[in-house]
Amino acid sequence: MKAKTRETVMRIVFMLAACLSILAVLLICLFLFANGIPAFREIGLWNFISGKLWRPSTDVYGILPMILGSLYVTAGALVIGVPIGILMAVFLARFCPEKLHAVLKPAVDLLAGIPSVVYGFFGLMVIVPAIRNAFGCSGTGLLAASLMLGIMILPTIISVSEAAIRAVPDSYYEGSLALGASHERSVFRAVLPAARSGIVSAVILGVGRAVGETMAVIMVAGNQAVVPSSIIKGLRTLTANIVLEMGYAADLHRDALIATAVVLFVFILIINLLFSVMKRRSAA
Amino acid sequence: MRARILAVSIFAALFCLLTGCSAGDFGLDKEITVITREDGSGTRDAFIRLFDIFAVDEYGRSYDATVMTADTQPSTGVVIASVTDNKNAIGYISVGALCKGIKALSVNGAAATAENVKNGSYNVARAFNIATLQNPSSAAADFIAFLLSAEGQAVVEESGYISAVDGAESFRGSHVFGTVTVSGSSSVAPVMQKLKEAYETINPHVTVEVNISDSSTGVSDAANGSCDIGMTSRELKDSELSRGLVSTAIALDGIAIIVNPENSIDSLSPEQIKAIYTGQTSTWSEVIAYEG
């Protein structure tokens, strides 16, 4: 009898814990949309999203440069992070000697644990001066942000891809060997295609990380609210726009920043939806 | 063995890339890297007012005309780091934050020092304000009286800022008890912390709590009563004044225009600084040739 009571009590505790986390998500949604929609109404959804001019001092709010900024930076990060990440995952899963793996795997995990402001400092002190010296410009901008985000999304891409590659049944690899293919050919032509949906999930998770990254990007992107005209020019991402101005903003400016967060939220929702679609497909 | 040679040569190449090359040197014909603070920062607000960096749009409204391609940095620290690193950069920070590795330019021939701000020859200065509701609690009123007294203003000057009260009277404490909460701007907080310590030694019956956030949070906390005193490094907006707040200056802070020590320019006129920040000039030689 006593055990049963305890069982019921614990079940309620667990349920409350689950409800609490769902409540947090619901409250964030509610806050974002309740506070963001007035700004959409005042500025006009289309003006807000397609406006090229961000000028809070006269209440002109257009976030097209920031939307493009986020997209450019994410694309740049993918160009750098995806090939390196996937090749690294292949190496770890299929080529790496056991001893080396014991060193490399924790190193990759460590990369994931470094706080983003530390990445930002690294970018500001190493990547930015390197680009400045190479191109003779200010150094901050799309290229610096892409390089840094490319490094930052590596751990996500590597660990998820490695797990996907390891999950491919050995019979694929062995079958390919039995047909006379070399080790390399078997890995790249039989195992890797079989792990495709897992790898795509890894990339989508990497996109999520790149879009949401804030602190590190602010420090190296230059943060100009203009559409960059070349890869060494500065840009501002959606997240940077919110953080830079939130502390000081009042009135419609504040609402416009919350509306920026709504746009970002929709971005992340789309990415998460894509992720679950991919996961479902890989399960099927 | 081969791997080791490869590793060494990669490091060597990286080292050259990071330290070598001459593209980053200072030169009068080089493009200026203009560094500004984020929109709404108290320092930026004061800077654009002082140098009149405004333009008028097609509806006749004036707006902040800082050149759109300026690097926007989120804090004084990053502005300093960028100018230390980049030989062709120009930025602006509080005079109190000047340090090694950067060079403060003279404006109109006056060097950016606290003394020159005080005697008026360096006129690039702004006020640190406190925002309060009309009827503060007796403890808060006593603390505010201290801030504006000769003793309080002496603390302000010791901290490297400039007194905002002319001919301040000495502090006559009243017998009050309680807690005073102060919240707001991170630029004002360091000096407020010192003022709090000085006040608590004079009147140990009152506890002062200083919460650091930012100007807007401080003002809105003061307006809705969740703190007694809001600190701001900018002037109050009309929408904030209409919530019944009163703004009082407690200190003045100079704004220094900073460049890399290798920059050969030592002094600029306000018109030249405006030309740089509105994008009318893009190289140092153009700035030197520029005449309002």
XYZ file of N, CA and C in Angstrom, chain B residues 121 154 179 210 223 241 265:
21
model
N 37.646 73.315 -21.896
C 38.367 73.420 -23.164
C 38.140 72.174 -24.028
N 32.800 64.940 -4.572
C 34.232 64.651 -4.408
C 34.518 63.209 -4.804
N 16.233 50.792 3.018
C 17.023 50.309 1.899
C 16.726 51.166 0.672
N 23.035 48.261 -5.432
C 23.247 48.705 -6.810
C 23.110 47.505 -7.748
N 10.506 53.950 -13.086
C 9.146 54.412 -13.405
C 8.092 53.494 -12.792
N 9.887 60.562 -19.662
C 9.553 61.713 -18.809
C 8.047 61.761 -18.543
N 48.160 61.102 -36.916
C 47.293 62.249 -36.621
C 47.108 62.368 -35.105
